[in-house]
XYZ file of C-alpha atoms in Angstrom:
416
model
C 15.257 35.843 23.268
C 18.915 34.935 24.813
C 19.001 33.254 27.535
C 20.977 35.086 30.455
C 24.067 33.385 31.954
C 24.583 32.515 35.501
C 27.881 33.990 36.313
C 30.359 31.920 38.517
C 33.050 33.336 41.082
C 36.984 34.222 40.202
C 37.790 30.772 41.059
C 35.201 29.189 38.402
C 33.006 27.905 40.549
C 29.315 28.649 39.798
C 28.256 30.778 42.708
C 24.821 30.038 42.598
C 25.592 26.078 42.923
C 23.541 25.298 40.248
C 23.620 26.004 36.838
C 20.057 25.280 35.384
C 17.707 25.984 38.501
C 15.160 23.255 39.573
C 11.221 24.745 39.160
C 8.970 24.286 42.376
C 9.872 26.953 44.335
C 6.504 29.178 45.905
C 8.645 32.556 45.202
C 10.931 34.279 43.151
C 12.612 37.278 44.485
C 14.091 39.055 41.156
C 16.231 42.189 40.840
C 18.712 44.137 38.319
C 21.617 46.196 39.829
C 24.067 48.912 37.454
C 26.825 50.492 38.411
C 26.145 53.452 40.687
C 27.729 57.331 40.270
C 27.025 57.317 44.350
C 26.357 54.803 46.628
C 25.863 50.936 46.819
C 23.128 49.397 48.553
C 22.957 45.289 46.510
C 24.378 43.602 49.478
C 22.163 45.178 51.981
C 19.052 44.367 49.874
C 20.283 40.816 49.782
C 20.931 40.984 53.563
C 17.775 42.364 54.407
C 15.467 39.983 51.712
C 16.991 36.756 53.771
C 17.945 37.978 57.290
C 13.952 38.743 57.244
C 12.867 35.650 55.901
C 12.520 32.738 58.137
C 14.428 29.135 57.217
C 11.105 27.860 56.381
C 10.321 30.491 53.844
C 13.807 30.473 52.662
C 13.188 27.447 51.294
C 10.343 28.617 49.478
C 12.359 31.625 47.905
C 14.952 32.225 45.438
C 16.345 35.378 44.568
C 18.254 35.617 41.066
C 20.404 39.225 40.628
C 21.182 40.559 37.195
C 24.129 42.311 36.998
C 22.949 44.338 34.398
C 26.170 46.579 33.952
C 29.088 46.721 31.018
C 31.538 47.549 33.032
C 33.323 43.883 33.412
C 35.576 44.902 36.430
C 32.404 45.916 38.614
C 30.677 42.917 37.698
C 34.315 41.705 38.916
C 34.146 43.346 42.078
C 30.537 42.880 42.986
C 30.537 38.877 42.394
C 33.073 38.528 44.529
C 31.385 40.640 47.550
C 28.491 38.723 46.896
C 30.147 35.405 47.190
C 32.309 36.262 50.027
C 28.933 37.484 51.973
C 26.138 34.941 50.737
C 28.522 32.015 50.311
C 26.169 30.259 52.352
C 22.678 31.018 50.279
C 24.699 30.554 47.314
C 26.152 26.863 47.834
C 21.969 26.351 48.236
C 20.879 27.312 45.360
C 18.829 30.146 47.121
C 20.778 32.533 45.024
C 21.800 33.177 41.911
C 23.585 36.005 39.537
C 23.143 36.461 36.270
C 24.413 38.946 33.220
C 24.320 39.312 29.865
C 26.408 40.339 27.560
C 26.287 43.848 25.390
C 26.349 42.539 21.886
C 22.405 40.912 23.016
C 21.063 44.402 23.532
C 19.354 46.130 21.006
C 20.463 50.153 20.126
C 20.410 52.005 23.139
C 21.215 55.419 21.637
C 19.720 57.203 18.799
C 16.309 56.598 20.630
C 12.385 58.200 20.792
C 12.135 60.645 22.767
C 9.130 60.119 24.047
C 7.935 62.157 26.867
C 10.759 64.965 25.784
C 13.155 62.754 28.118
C 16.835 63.855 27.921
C 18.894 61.369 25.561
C 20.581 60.039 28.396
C 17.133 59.723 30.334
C 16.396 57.990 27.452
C 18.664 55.347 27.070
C 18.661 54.368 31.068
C 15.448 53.821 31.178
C 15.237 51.753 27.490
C 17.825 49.604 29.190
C 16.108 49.535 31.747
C 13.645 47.572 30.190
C 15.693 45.300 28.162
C 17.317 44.582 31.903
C 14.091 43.539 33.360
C 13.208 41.649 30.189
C 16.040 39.613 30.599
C 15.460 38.976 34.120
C 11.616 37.806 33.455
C 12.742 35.510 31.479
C 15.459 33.783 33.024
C 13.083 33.719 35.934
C 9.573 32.208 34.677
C 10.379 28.724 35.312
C 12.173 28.920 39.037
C 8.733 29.362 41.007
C 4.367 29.606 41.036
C 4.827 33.487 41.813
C 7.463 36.113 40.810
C 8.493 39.733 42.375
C 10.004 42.476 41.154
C 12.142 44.430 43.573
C 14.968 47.043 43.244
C 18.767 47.149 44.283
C 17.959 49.591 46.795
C 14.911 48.274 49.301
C 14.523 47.034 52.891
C 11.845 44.391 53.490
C 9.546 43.638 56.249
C 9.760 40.736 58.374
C 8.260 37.485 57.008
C 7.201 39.373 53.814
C 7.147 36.083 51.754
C 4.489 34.747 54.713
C 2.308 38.149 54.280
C 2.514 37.666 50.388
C 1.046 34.291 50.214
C -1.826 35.314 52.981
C -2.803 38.305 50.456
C -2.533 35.367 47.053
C -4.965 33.168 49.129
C -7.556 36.274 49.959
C -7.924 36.957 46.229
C -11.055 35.483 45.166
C -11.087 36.937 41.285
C -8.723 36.793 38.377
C -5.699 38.949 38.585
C -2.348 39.620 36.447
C -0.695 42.070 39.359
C -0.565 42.730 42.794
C 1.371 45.365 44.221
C 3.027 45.342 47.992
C 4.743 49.009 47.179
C 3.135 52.088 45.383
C 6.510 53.112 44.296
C 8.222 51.960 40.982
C 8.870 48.787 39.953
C 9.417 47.729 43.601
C 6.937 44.920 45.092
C 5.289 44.140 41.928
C 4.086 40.384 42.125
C 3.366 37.970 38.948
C 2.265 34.589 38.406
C 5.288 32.528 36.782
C 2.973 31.611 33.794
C 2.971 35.307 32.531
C 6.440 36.300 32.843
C 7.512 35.009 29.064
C 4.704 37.390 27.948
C 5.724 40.443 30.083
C 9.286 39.723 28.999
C 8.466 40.231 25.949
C 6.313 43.154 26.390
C 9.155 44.900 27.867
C 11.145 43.855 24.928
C 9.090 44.884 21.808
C 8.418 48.307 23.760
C 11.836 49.022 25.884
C 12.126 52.479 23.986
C 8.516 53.810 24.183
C 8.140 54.579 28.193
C 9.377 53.775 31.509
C 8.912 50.372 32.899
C 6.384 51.397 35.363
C 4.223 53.239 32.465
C 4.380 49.620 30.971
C 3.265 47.595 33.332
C 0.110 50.056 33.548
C -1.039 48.843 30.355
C 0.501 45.416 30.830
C -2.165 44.558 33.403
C -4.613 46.060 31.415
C -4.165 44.375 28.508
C -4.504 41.096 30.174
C -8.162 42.586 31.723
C -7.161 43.607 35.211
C -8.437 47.322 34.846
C -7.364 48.322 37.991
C -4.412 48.636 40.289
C -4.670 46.026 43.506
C -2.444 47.535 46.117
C -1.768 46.023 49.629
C -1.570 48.020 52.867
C 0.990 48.012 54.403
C 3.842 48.021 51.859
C 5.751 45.177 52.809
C 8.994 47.257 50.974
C 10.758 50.671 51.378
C 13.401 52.596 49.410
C 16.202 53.038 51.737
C 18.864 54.169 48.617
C 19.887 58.132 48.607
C 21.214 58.214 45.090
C 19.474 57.711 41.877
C 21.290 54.775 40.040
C 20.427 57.644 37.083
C 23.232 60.470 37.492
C 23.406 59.777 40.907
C 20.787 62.291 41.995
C 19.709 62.675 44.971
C 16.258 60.544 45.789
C 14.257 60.543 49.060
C 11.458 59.179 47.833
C 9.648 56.563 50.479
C 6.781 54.687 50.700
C 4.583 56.377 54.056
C 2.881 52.778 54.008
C 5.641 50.798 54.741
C 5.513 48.773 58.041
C 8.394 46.521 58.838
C 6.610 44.249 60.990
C 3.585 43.671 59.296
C 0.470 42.517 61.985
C -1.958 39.757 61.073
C -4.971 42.350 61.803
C -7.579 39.810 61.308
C -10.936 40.548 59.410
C -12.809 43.103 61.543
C -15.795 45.546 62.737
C -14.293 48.830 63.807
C -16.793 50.931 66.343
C -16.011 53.951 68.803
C -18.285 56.351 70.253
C -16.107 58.665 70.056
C -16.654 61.771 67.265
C -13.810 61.649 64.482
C -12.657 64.863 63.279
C -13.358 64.981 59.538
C -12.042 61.970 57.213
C -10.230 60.502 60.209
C -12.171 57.535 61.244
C -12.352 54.180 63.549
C -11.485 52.111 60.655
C -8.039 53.844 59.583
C -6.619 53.078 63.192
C -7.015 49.309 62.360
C -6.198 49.472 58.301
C -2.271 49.535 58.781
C -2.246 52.194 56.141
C -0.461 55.606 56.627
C -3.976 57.152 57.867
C -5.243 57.067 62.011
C -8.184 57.625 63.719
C -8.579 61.421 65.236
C -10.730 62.066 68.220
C -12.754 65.193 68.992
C -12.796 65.936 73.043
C -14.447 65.907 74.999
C -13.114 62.018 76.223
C -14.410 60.377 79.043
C -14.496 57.044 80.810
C -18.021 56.555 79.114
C -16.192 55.884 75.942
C -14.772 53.161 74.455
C -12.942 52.046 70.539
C -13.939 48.594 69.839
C -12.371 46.237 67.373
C -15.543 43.047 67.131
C -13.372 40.156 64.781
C -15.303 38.534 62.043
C -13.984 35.293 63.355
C -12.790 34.122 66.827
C -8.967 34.240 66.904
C -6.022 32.982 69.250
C -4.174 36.265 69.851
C -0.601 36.279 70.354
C 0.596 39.671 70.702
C -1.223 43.571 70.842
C 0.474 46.454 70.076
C -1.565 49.830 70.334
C 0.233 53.580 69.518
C -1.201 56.599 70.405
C -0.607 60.025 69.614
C 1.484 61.659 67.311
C 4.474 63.651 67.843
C 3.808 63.930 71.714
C 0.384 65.609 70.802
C -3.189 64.164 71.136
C -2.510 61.226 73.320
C -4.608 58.285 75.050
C -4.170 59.753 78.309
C -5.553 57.080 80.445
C -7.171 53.519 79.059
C -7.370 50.031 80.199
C -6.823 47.212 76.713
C -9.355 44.454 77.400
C -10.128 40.809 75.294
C -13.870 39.980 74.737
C -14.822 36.314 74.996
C -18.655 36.384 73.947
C -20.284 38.406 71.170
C -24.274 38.919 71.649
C -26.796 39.979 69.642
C -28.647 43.754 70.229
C -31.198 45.306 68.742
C -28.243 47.792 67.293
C -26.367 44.811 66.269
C -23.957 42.752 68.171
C -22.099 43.631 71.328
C -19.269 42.455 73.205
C -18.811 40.864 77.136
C -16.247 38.544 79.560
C -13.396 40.789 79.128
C -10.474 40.717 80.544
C -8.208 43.522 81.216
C -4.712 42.684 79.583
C -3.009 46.014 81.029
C -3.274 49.888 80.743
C -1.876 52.422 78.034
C 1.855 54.014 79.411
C 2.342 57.420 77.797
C -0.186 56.367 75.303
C 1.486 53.174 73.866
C 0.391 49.704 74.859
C 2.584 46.585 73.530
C 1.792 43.434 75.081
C 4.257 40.424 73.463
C 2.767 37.493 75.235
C -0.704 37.826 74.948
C -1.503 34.048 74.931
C -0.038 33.236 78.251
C -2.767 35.772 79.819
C -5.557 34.751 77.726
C -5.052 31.160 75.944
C -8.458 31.001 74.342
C -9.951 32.654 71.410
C -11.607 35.480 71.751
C -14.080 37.594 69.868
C -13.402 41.621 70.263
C -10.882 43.711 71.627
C -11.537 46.720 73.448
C -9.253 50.238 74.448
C -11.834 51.384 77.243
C -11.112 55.096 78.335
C -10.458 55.391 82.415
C -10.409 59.038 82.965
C -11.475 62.119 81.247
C -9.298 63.916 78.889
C -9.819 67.973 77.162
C -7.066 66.825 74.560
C -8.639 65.351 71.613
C -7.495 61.892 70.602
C -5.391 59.793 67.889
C -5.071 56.163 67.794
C -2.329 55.947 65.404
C -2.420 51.972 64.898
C -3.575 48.611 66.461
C -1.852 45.822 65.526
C -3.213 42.362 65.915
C -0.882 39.010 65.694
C -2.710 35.473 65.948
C -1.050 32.151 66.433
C -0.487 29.888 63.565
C -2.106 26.556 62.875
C -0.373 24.091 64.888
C 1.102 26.341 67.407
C -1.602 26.475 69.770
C -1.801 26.234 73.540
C -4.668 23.866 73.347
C -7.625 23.165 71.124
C -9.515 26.275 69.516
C -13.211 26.653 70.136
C -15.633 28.681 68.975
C -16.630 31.937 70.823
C -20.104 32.012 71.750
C -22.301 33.898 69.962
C -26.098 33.772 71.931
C -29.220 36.722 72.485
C -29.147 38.861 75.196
């Protein structure tokens, strides 16, 4: 297979700094940008992939961009707004642009029509292929783990950070793991398998779209199942299809921007969920909440016991949705001591970090109230309510290793 060029700027410099990339960084950040009918959106998926990343896990991260067009005066055009904004990320080798040429493209027209795709459809989405083939494998030897992303996403903060929390949870064998259900955006890869998926991609660019491939790319390689993460940690902000430039509103409901820590939990409530709607979906970050059937008194309570004892640095807790079905009145309280019961294992020495306002409850400094670990967290109703209820999400953020108040210690966990 040809090896992609890395394309320097109008005044012959290489833009990305570096011609042949050093290996050893944790991520690579990979994506393949055409021409658009309508609509640009490159640069602000480059802006948003590093204005969300921190310095530390910038240098952890590169992102390589194939300018997968033929038209020579937009690859023109777009190196030189890419230099002129990421001069910066360039000069450190945390960028790079690549391209290659035409003539090392197989036929594009005169295709299968598999699927009873369009001609046109077609050949986009053959090249497609070839494009991302390309890309793989000018990538596999820049990083331990690769994603795919499109031209057209947003991230969410510290996504590199949440990535490498879900790689060290994984306790089986896996080929992919997806951070977005939609397309070809947020699909991760170890570096060792891109030469192979490259030329997967390759041998079958003209059978089915790239997504379809990767289906039975994972399979192939004995991961029989999809492994999706909640929350997506991408969206896809573009309107226009880089295909005709159709219009496209297609999101991913799952997407949160700033993604929670949401330690390992035990969700319990005594308060009746309507249907499917349950304690656990409130805590999940997914795009499903808990829904409570009134009546709601100050009897009741929505408890969140933690597997572990954690150092909590912030609490965020929304209620409601669209002005309906809201936490009227509720005190947010921290649980120092679990103990055992003859149902199981309760919670006690709480204190009371503050009350719901209009429903919502977002406490940033949670650490300065309560500096030790603690083992449960509790939303403990104040007054009676005839509306039912929805908790819509409870996030959870801990403090890091090494960024402590003082030591950690264990919660205590003794009989009643």
């Amino acid at each position: 297979m040809v090896e992609p060029r890395t394309l320097v700027s109008p005044n012959n410099e290489t833009i990305s700094g570096c011609m042949s990339p050093v290996a050893g960084e944790y991520l690579t950040v990979g994506l393949s940008s055409v021409k658009r009918e309508k609509g640009s959106y490159l640069q602000n998926t480059l802006q948003s992939i590093f204005s969300e990343s921190s310095e530390e896990e910038l240098d952890q991260m590169v992102v390589v961009v194939l300018l997968a067009d033929f038209d020579v005066s937009w690859i023109r055009e777009t190196l030189q707004k890419i230099t002129d904004q990421f001069h910066l990320q360039l000069s450190k080798g945390q960028l790079l642009v690549i391209h290659v040429n035409e003539d090392y493209y197989p036929p594009l027209t005169g295709l299968k029509r598999n699927f009873n795709d369009a001609p046109d459809r077609v050949s986009f989405r053959s090249k497609q292929n070839v494009d991302y083939s390309y890309l793989l494998h000018f990538s596999s030897n820049l990083s331990q783990y690769y994603i795919m992303l499109e031209d057209d996403v947003s991230c969410a903060n510290n996504f590199l950070s949440s990535i490498r929390e879900h790689i060290r949870s994984m306790n089986s064998n896996w080929v992919t793991l997806e951070f977005s259900k939609l397309g070809y955006i947020g699909k991760l890869y170890q570096s060792k398998d891109l030469p192979i998926l490259a030329r997967f991609l390759y041998n079958f660019y003209q059978e089915m779209p790239c997504d379809f491939l990767l289906l039975h790319f994972h399979r192939l390689l004995m991961q029989d199942k999809v492994i999706r993460f909640r929350p997506s940690l991408f969206q896809h902000m573009g309107t226009y299809s880089s295909f005709r430039g159709t219009f496209n509103r297609l999101k991913d409901e799952d997407f949160v921007k700033e993604v929670a820590d949401n330690p390992p939990a035990d969700i319990r409530t005594n308060i009746e969920n309507f249907k499917t709607n349950v304690a656990e979906k409130a805590y999940s970050q997914g795009s499903g909440y808990f829904w409570g059937v009134s009546p709601i008194g100050s009897a009741n309570y929505f408890l969140v016991v933690f597997r572990e004892p954690v150092l909590i640095s912030r609490v965020c807790i929304r209620t409601g949705l669209e002005g309906k079905d809201e936490l009227v009145s509720a005190d947010v309280e921290l649980g120092k001591t679990l103990v055992k019961t003859e149902s199981g294992v309760d919670c006690l020495g709480f204190h009371t970090l503050g009350s719901l306002q209009n429903g919502q409850f977002n406490e940033p400094d949670v650490q300065r109230l309560v500096p030790e670990p603690v083992a449960c967290l509790r939303i403990q109703v104040t007054a009676s309510q005839m509306e039912w209820v929805i908790i819509n999400k409870i996030h959870v953020w801990t403090v890091k290793a090494g960024k402590t108040m003082r030591n950690v210690s264990k919660a205590v966990l003794r009989p009643k």
